[in-house]
XYZ file of C-alpha atoms in Angstrom:
75
model
C 166.693 70.864 10.746
C 170.149 68.794 12.251
C 172.226 71.744 12.991
C 172.841 70.561 16.720
C 174.255 67.245 14.466
C 176.983 68.475 13.336
C 180.310 69.414 15.013
C 180.182 72.817 17.087
C 183.693 74.724 17.166
C 186.331 74.096 19.539
C 185.813 76.883 22.787
C 188.314 78.956 23.113
C 190.300 78.947 26.648
C 188.336 82.051 27.649
C 185.276 79.872 27.371
C 186.491 76.457 28.836
C 188.125 78.832 32.060
C 184.521 80.414 32.643
C 182.779 76.818 32.282
C 185.254 75.388 34.894
C 185.021 78.008 37.207
C 180.625 77.339 36.669
C 181.116 73.941 37.785
C 183.058 74.156 40.667
C 180.616 77.091 41.758
C 178.159 75.003 41.230
C 179.941 71.427 43.054
C 180.922 73.953 45.984
C 177.451 75.130 46.660
C 176.608 71.496 46.119
C 179.086 70.944 48.942
C 177.649 72.784 51.001
C 174.113 72.173 51.387
C 175.052 68.955 51.326
C 176.660 69.504 54.968
C 173.855 71.938 55.862
C 171.607 69.197 55.962
C 173.840 67.038 57.676
C 174.345 69.187 59.884
C 170.968 69.891 60.880
C 170.248 66.566 61.154
C 172.703 65.886 63.441
C 172.089 69.492 65.749
C 167.781 67.062 65.787
C 169.304 64.210 66.879
C 171.789 65.814 68.994
C 168.637 67.764 71.261
C 166.117 64.798 70.449
C 169.202 62.675 72.652
C 169.271 65.553 75.180
C 165.506 65.722 75.732
C 165.734 62.143 76.714
C 168.282 61.705 78.560
C 167.252 64.882 80.231
C 163.710 63.205 81.151
C 165.312 59.207 81.852
C 167.298 61.550 84.538
C 164.167 62.828 86.047
C 162.579 59.508 86.296
C 165.782 58.464 87.927
C 165.824 60.854 90.272
C 162.560 59.566 91.883
C 163.241 56.645 91.807
C 163.964 54.064 95.276
C 167.835 53.912 95.187
C 168.394 49.847 96.892
C 172.504 51.024 95.977
C 172.434 53.265 98.482
C 170.167 51.948 100.787
C 172.529 48.739 100.989
C 175.054 50.403 101.824
C 173.028 51.964 104.865
C 172.877 55.384 102.865
C 169.688 58.156 103.368
C 167.620 57.506 100.372
């Protein structure tokens, strides 16, 4: 009934090695997923910012350039 409470025999060195390798692989996988998520979020931010900057540039091109007018250049 309470077998799970009795101490289990110690793991063999091979079992310990396998456990550590599995744990390391799981950690590397998790870190890779986090890296990809952060990269995806950065790429989305970058594209949104670039689109906003393109829109601002187009708006600036249609506005009157007062500085050029004061300097006597063609507008």
